[in-house]
Amino acid sequence: MANKFQSVKGFYDVLPERQKLFRFFEKIALDLLDQYDFREIGLPLVEPTGLFVDSVGSFTDIVEKEMYSWKDSLNNDQLTLRPEGTAGCVRAVIQNNVTYNGSAKLFYRGAMFRHENVQKGRQRQFHQLGVETFGVSAAAADAEQIIFLDRLWKKLKLKNVSLIINSIGDAVDREIYRSRLIEYFEKNINTLDDDAKRRYKSNPMRVLDSKNKDMQEMLNNAPKLSDYLSIEARKHFNELQELLIKNNINFQVNNRLVRGLDYYNRTVFEWITNELGSQGTIAGGGRYDYLVESLGGNPTFACGFAIGIERIVLLLEESQQLTTFSPDIYIVNNGAGAQAFALTIAEELRKEAYKVSVNLEETSFKSQFKKADKSGAEICLVIGEEEVEKNIIQIKLIREKGDQFSTDYSELTKNIKKILN
Ligand code: HAM
């Protein structure tokens, strides 16, 4: 008996109905990226493991337990399937000297891999669209990215998404804050759970992110990073908020937002929705002014974000924006020569840029009409033996109580234009 293989847990096939939504998202996002003058950079799926250890951070969930890493037995290289895009993008910027004549506004898209517990909105292979701006310290760069996202959600007609922002200060601010936090956790050691006990010394800020209910009161009373921000970091954060207000972007400041990757400083932000259960973050990012230098490049200001595309697709599915992909015209056909006639007509109409679907199965008109209706098309063309003989076509307006009239083949395009344009 043949082995019947299944896809690997957390790795999914995307069937055509859903793939259309990926394309819908991509098309809108790519057009908008052009409008903002972000340029696409293509990046490898595989990078040296050390790149993620040195950037994302060795005490983060991603590096500690979620990376697909292996030793390439041919040359002993330690390699990893990228769990995120920023590290690879920074490596590429340094390696190719992308910022040699100033700033650069880049984006990338594609699969990322994290060995996480699988649930709705959380896969092991997922897709991100990431944007990174290099060489700008002004809060305008952070603001531009957030404004871009706000416009993107509007174009996608996503409702119920909101923005939370925070400033986590600069490296020195965090050093002081870290030691205060460690002292505080030491005083409250009995309230910490095992996970927190394990990492409060190495990564105390991550402990603040804990969802453990028994720790919430203690965490709420912990020292606040906002009290330790330098004057410059505070000013930067105020400027960002002013720019967002000027651009009518609603946001909430959440002092507990720190994000799960180590490279951030100053701005961090997340866009969240309450429509996806616990995996409600649809995009996240922030500033990372030290990363380029710490990976061997010249000191370069930077900020960026990534969108989780599957989560957007889930939202699109829930809001049932499927009709966007319907054909304009669906052609049903039955009888000798009808299918050949249908194919010829379909080509004529496609030349005029209409989306046309031809029924290719030899089934009854009744079942074909059902399909035409389900396809979401505005117009159904009906071709039977009589139509072929007389060179005419029946036009049925599916969405208008099924109104129907016939047209000569030579007049078809003209009539379709009258209806659809
Ligand atoms: P991140 O928050 O780890 O940030 O991921 C960004 C987004 O990717 C998340 O908000 C979520 O929508 C999506 N995502 C993450 N993990 C999964 C998963 N297992 N399944 C489905 N979706 C997921 C970063 O990756 C940073 N590189 C963002 C960034 C760019 N910061 C600066 N520049």
XYZ file of C-alpha atoms and ligand atoms in Angstrom:
454
model
C 0.000 0.000 0.000
C 1.236 3.463 -0.884
C 2.079 5.907 1.902
C -0.480 8.705 2.046
C 1.429 11.772 3.148
C 0.012 14.701 5.115
C 1.464 18.188 5.308
C 3.672 18.812 8.328
C 1.873 20.184 11.407
C 1.699 23.984 11.264
C 2.509 24.054 7.519
C -0.530 24.611 5.318
C -1.740 24.331 1.774
C -3.536 27.452 0.658
C -6.485 26.493 -1.497
C -7.594 28.817 -4.320
C -10.423 30.583 -2.430
C -8.019 31.629 0.300
C -5.095 32.249 -2.034
C -7.252 34.880 -3.735
C -7.367 36.751 -0.438
C -3.578 36.636 -0.177
C -3.430 38.142 -3.651
C -6.047 40.733 -2.801
C -4.003 41.769 0.224
C -0.758 41.807 -1.777
C -2.160 43.869 -4.595
C -3.491 46.576 -2.317
C -0.371 46.543 -0.130
C 2.057 46.646 -3.079
C 0.254 49.578 -4.706
C 0.329 51.461 -1.432
C 4.022 50.674 -0.825
C 4.728 52.218 -4.239
C 2.799 55.321 -3.241
C 5.006 55.719 -0.168
C 8.163 54.958 -2.159
C 9.194 51.826 -0.249
C 11.431 49.630 -2.429
C 11.326 45.843 -2.396
C 14.352 43.823 -1.349
C 14.492 40.057 -1.899
C 15.979 38.122 1.009
C 16.990 34.467 1.523
C 14.884 32.059 3.584
C 18.014 30.625 5.183
C 20.535 32.641 7.211
C 23.422 31.829 9.554
C 21.952 30.892 12.950
C 24.196 33.410 14.723
C 22.492 36.286 12.914
C 19.260 35.678 14.852
C 21.028 34.971 18.144
C 22.883 38.304 17.878
C 19.860 40.354 16.805
C 16.584 38.874 18.072
C 18.401 37.910 21.298
C 19.444 34.649 22.930
C 16.880 34.859 25.757
C 13.840 35.432 23.568
C 11.182 32.783 22.872
C 12.115 32.811 19.202
C 15.780 31.966 19.712
C 15.342 29.797 22.800
C 12.738 27.445 21.422
C 11.184 28.329 18.083
C 13.886 28.273 15.429
C 14.271 25.606 12.767
C 18.048 25.278 12.902
C 20.397 22.601 11.647
C 23.983 21.931 10.774
C 24.617 21.686 7.037
C 26.450 18.376 6.888
C 28.253 19.315 3.669
C 30.219 22.183 5.177
C 29.282 22.260 8.866
C 27.513 25.639 8.659
C 24.936 26.357 11.386
C 21.837 27.472 9.502
C 18.313 28.615 10.375
C 15.064 29.069 8.463
C 14.319 32.746 9.067
C 11.870 33.279 11.951
C 11.510 36.974 11.030
C 12.774 39.412 8.412
C 14.502 42.304 10.158
C 17.755 40.475 10.939
C 18.213 39.300 7.341
C 17.293 42.725 6.001
C 19.887 44.415 8.214
C 22.496 41.836 7.182
C 21.710 42.536 3.523
C 21.841 46.304 4.015
C 25.295 46.040 5.599
C 26.612 43.426 3.150
C 25.468 45.370 0.071
C 26.132 48.831 1.489
C 22.544 49.774 0.660
C 22.642 53.022 2.657
C 25.829 54.314 1.010
C 24.140 57.493 -0.178
C 21.841 58.139 2.761
C 18.603 56.652 3.895
C 16.747 53.671 2.444
C 13.092 52.670 2.637
C 12.747 48.943 2.057
C 10.169 46.201 2.224
C 10.200 42.406 1.875
C 7.575 39.688 1.918
C 7.490 35.950 2.221
C 7.461 32.931 4.483
C 8.829 32.922 8.042
C 9.196 29.867 10.263
C 8.686 29.488 14.000
C 8.180 26.237 15.875
C 5.239 27.503 17.946
C 2.135 25.850 19.366
C -0.318 25.807 16.512
C -3.674 27.563 16.915
C -5.972 29.913 15.021
C -3.783 32.698 13.624
C -0.574 30.969 14.613
C 1.238 28.655 12.234
C 4.765 27.317 12.010
C 5.098 28.597 8.467
C 3.492 32.005 8.088
C 3.940 35.026 5.865
C 4.996 38.529 6.677
C 5.142 41.778 4.819
C 7.919 43.755 6.484
C 8.947 47.381 6.064
C 12.235 48.883 7.283
C 13.425 52.498 7.097
C 17.166 53.042 7.528
C 19.087 56.230 8.263
C 16.366 58.458 9.753
C 16.302 59.364 13.425
C 13.289 61.708 13.228
C 9.979 60.479 14.628
C 8.594 61.252 11.168
C 9.957 57.890 9.979
C 8.078 56.000 12.718
C 4.985 58.118 12.027
C 5.129 57.500 8.283
C 5.071 53.736 8.838
C 2.132 53.939 11.218
C 0.242 56.250 8.842
C 0.945 53.771 6.032
C -0.578 50.955 8.102
C -3.618 53.028 9.005
C -4.227 53.708 5.324
C -3.689 50.039 4.478
C -6.340 48.896 6.975
C -8.732 51.453 5.504
C -8.084 50.231 1.965
C -8.644 46.654 3.115
C -11.822 47.829 4.895
C -10.686 46.232 8.144
C -12.743 47.324 11.104
C -12.008 46.905 14.799
C -8.256 47.348 14.601
C -6.494 49.572 17.087
C -3.010 50.870 17.712
C -0.980 50.698 20.897
C 2.357 52.441 21.222
C 5.064 52.822 23.824
C 8.608 54.071 24.185
C 11.128 51.713 25.754
C 13.853 54.367 25.802
C 17.490 54.077 24.802
C 20.094 51.532 25.864
C 21.286 53.522 28.885
C 17.747 54.194 30.093
C 16.999 50.508 29.930
C 20.189 49.514 31.781
C 19.124 51.559 34.791
C 15.546 50.367 34.503
C 16.611 46.728 34.155
C 18.496 46.759 37.431
C 15.512 48.381 39.217
C 13.235 45.731 37.757
C 15.511 42.861 38.775
C 15.593 44.269 42.338
C 11.787 44.443 42.296
C 11.408 40.858 41.054
C 13.867 39.671 43.677
C 11.701 41.250 46.368
C 8.631 39.508 44.867
C 10.314 36.207 44.041
C 7.486 34.168 45.609
C 4.932 35.564 43.182
C 6.992 34.700 40.080
C 6.069 31.579 38.122
C 8.750 29.150 36.898
C 9.133 30.842 33.533
C 9.570 34.249 35.157
C 12.009 32.869 37.722
C 14.086 31.426 34.937
C 14.416 34.620 32.981
C 13.907 37.589 35.262
C 17.657 38.148 35.530
C 18.522 37.665 31.873
C 15.462 39.344 30.364
C 13.413 41.055 33.097
C 11.370 43.162 30.665
C 10.015 40.033 29.033
C 8.535 39.007 32.394
C 6.270 42.083 32.153
C 4.638 40.511 29.117
C 3.466 37.474 31.114
C -0.221 36.627 30.788
C -0.232 34.637 34.054
C -3.231 35.946 36.022
C -1.589 35.290 39.404
C 1.220 37.679 38.534
C -0.808 40.585 37.155
C -1.139 42.605 40.354
C 2.580 42.313 41.079
C 3.376 43.273 37.470
C 1.022 46.265 37.576
C 2.932 47.599 40.562
C 6.365 47.046 39.024
C 8.578 50.081 38.231
C 7.539 51.719 34.963
C 10.034 52.199 32.176
C 8.321 55.485 31.318
C 9.734 56.892 34.562
C 13.269 56.121 33.388
C 13.215 57.605 29.882
C 15.928 60.133 28.992
C 14.893 63.625 27.916
C 15.756 62.829 24.277
C 13.748 59.593 24.237
C 10.788 61.346 25.829
C 10.977 64.168 23.273
C 11.072 61.661 20.418
C 8.025 59.888 21.796
C 6.132 63.161 22.195
C 6.955 64.110 18.614
C 5.643 60.796 17.372
C 2.390 61.278 19.282
C 1.958 64.794 17.896
C 2.462 63.556 14.344
C -0.088 60.794 14.846
C -2.629 63.224 16.262
C -2.059 65.634 13.335
C -2.782 62.768 10.962
C -5.931 61.702 12.811
C -4.501 58.352 13.881
C -6.091 57.034 17.058
C -3.754 55.305 19.473
C -3.324 54.309 23.075
C -0.104 54.486 25.033
C 0.480 51.193 26.818
C 3.424 51.337 29.213
C 3.602 47.558 29.429
C 4.189 47.016 25.709
C 7.779 45.792 25.232
C 7.561 43.292 22.321
C 9.266 39.926 22.133
C 12.456 40.766 20.268
C 15.540 42.308 21.860
C 16.631 44.801 19.239
C 14.139 47.592 19.903
C 14.705 51.003 21.455
C 12.426 54.037 21.813
C 9.244 53.460 19.750
C 7.442 50.122 19.867
C 3.952 49.588 18.494
C 1.375 46.934 17.733
C -1.869 46.936 15.795
C -4.380 44.630 17.421
C -7.857 43.303 16.803
C -10.239 41.524 19.145
C -11.642 39.393 16.331
C -8.967 36.675 16.293
C -9.004 35.397 19.857
C -5.645 35.351 21.573
C -3.625 35.891 18.386
C -4.897 39.407 17.849
C -1.703 41.212 16.852
C -1.852 41.849 13.119
C 1.319 43.933 12.874
C 4.130 44.914 15.173
C 7.322 46.880 15.042
C 9.389 49.743 16.331
C 12.736 51.470 16.281
C 16.068 49.601 16.470
C 18.807 52.239 16.306
C 21.588 49.977 17.615
C 21.073 46.873 15.508
C 22.977 47.828 12.363
C 26.077 48.693 14.367
C 25.794 45.615 16.566
C 25.781 43.446 13.419
C 28.973 45.079 12.139
C 27.646 48.022 10.099
C 28.113 51.758 10.576
C 25.827 53.265 13.211
C 22.493 53.692 11.391
C 19.113 54.747 12.752
C 16.348 52.347 11.806
C 12.712 51.499 12.382
C 10.283 49.005 10.899
C 7.360 46.670 11.321
C 5.957 43.421 9.965
C 2.383 42.433 9.170
C 1.220 38.844 9.752
C -0.505 38.183 6.447
C -2.440 35.056 7.558
C -4.077 37.080 10.302
C -5.171 39.717 7.793
C -6.555 36.969 5.560
C -8.547 35.591 8.497
C -10.018 39.043 9.074
C -10.850 39.400 5.390
C -12.525 36.005 5.448
C -14.558 36.977 8.479
C -15.669 40.217 6.884
C -16.598 38.219 3.766
C -14.973 40.444 1.225
C -14.908 37.519 -1.157
C -16.951 39.149 -3.882
C -13.937 41.248 -4.827
C -12.633 38.211 -6.667
C -15.742 37.188 -8.490
C -15.614 37.000 -12.257
C -17.573 39.780 -13.961
C -19.143 37.319 -16.351
C -19.973 33.621 -16.093
C -20.764 31.702 -19.291
C -23.025 28.646 -19.131
C -23.263 26.466 -22.214
C -24.919 23.293 -23.313
C -25.227 21.441 -26.598
C -23.280 20.940 -29.808
C -20.772 23.691 -30.509
C -21.861 25.760 -27.487
C -18.689 25.276 -25.504
C -16.453 26.245 -28.436
C -18.613 29.353 -28.972
C -18.339 30.122 -25.232
C -14.533 29.966 -25.341
C -14.430 32.341 -28.334
C -16.732 34.807 -26.583
C -14.726 34.584 -23.368
C -11.554 35.556 -25.249
C -13.316 38.536 -26.865
C -14.402 39.750 -23.438
C -11.022 39.136 -21.790
C -9.465 41.332 -24.481
C -11.655 44.057 -22.983
C -10.154 43.240 -19.543
C -13.251 41.571 -18.097
C -12.835 38.637 -15.729
C -14.623 35.747 -17.376
C -15.295 32.230 -16.180
C -16.532 29.585 -18.634
C -18.300 26.492 -17.393
C -16.281 23.586 -18.784
C -18.344 20.715 -17.401
C -21.047 18.983 -19.400
C -23.846 19.399 -16.876
C -27.427 20.607 -17.044
C -28.254 24.296 -17.392
C -29.858 24.129 -13.970
C -26.689 23.089 -12.173
C -24.630 25.553 -14.226
C -26.933 28.424 -13.217
C -26.359 27.515 -9.595
C -22.621 27.770 -10.150
C -23.001 31.061 -11.985
C -24.921 32.435 -9.035
C -22.366 31.181 -6.526
C -19.460 32.626 -8.512
C -20.581 36.132 -7.614
C -20.580 37.277 -11.268
C -22.852 40.160 -12.258
C -23.728 38.707 -15.631
C -24.409 35.218 -16.852
C -24.212 34.520 -20.589
C -26.313 31.605 -21.785
C -25.404 29.648 -24.894
C -27.380 26.669 -26.151
C -27.746 25.019 -29.544
C -30.205 27.628 -30.773
C -27.865 30.479 -29.850
C -24.985 28.869 -31.725
C -27.148 28.429 -34.789
C -28.450 32.037 -34.785
C -25.191 33.605 -33.590
C -26.888 35.194 -30.580
C -26.285 35.140 -26.849
C -28.658 35.396 -23.897
C -27.562 37.926 -21.270
C -28.918 37.239 -17.815
C -28.476 39.873 -15.083
C -28.007 37.581 -12.126
C -28.159 40.275 -9.468
C -31.234 41.999 -10.941
C -33.931 39.415 -10.321
C -32.640 37.381 -13.252
C -33.659 39.850 -16.016
C -32.726 38.347 -19.363
C -32.459 39.539 -22.965
C -30.708 38.387 -26.098
C -28.084 40.088 -28.190
C -26.428 39.519 -31.491
C -22.821 38.316 -31.177
C -21.544 41.453 -32.926
C -23.272 43.654 -30.317
C -22.204 41.649 -27.266
C -19.218 43.685 -26.083
C -21.118 46.932 -26.530
C -24.007 45.608 -24.445
C -21.744 44.221 -21.731
C -20.012 47.589 -21.457
C -23.376 49.285 -21.018
C -24.169 47.020 -18.112
C -20.817 46.799 -16.358
C -19.227 50.214 -16.870
P 6.783 39.977 15.337
O 5.898 40.717 16.289
O 7.524 38.829 15.866
O 7.780 41.066 14.750
O 5.937 39.506 14.086
C 5.171 40.425 13.333
C 3.810 39.837 13.033
O 3.943 38.572 12.404
C 2.964 39.544 14.264
O 2.317 40.717 14.710
C 1.975 38.527 13.727
O 0.921 39.187 13.045
C 2.817 37.767 12.725
N 3.237 36.484 13.305
C 4.252 36.248 14.148
N 4.327 34.936 14.454
C 3.347 34.316 13.786
C 2.902 32.952 13.677
N 3.511 31.951 14.311
N 1.836 32.684 12.896
C 1.204 33.678 12.226
N 1.582 34.976 12.283
C 2.634 35.297 13.054
C 8.751 40.776 13.824
O 8.831 39.752 13.230
C 9.668 41.942 13.559
N 10.676 41.533 12.598
C 8.891 43.143 13.071
C 9.772 44.321 12.792
C 10.236 44.710 11.582
N 10.282 45.123 13.703
C 11.054 46.027 13.084
N 11.033 45.770 11.818
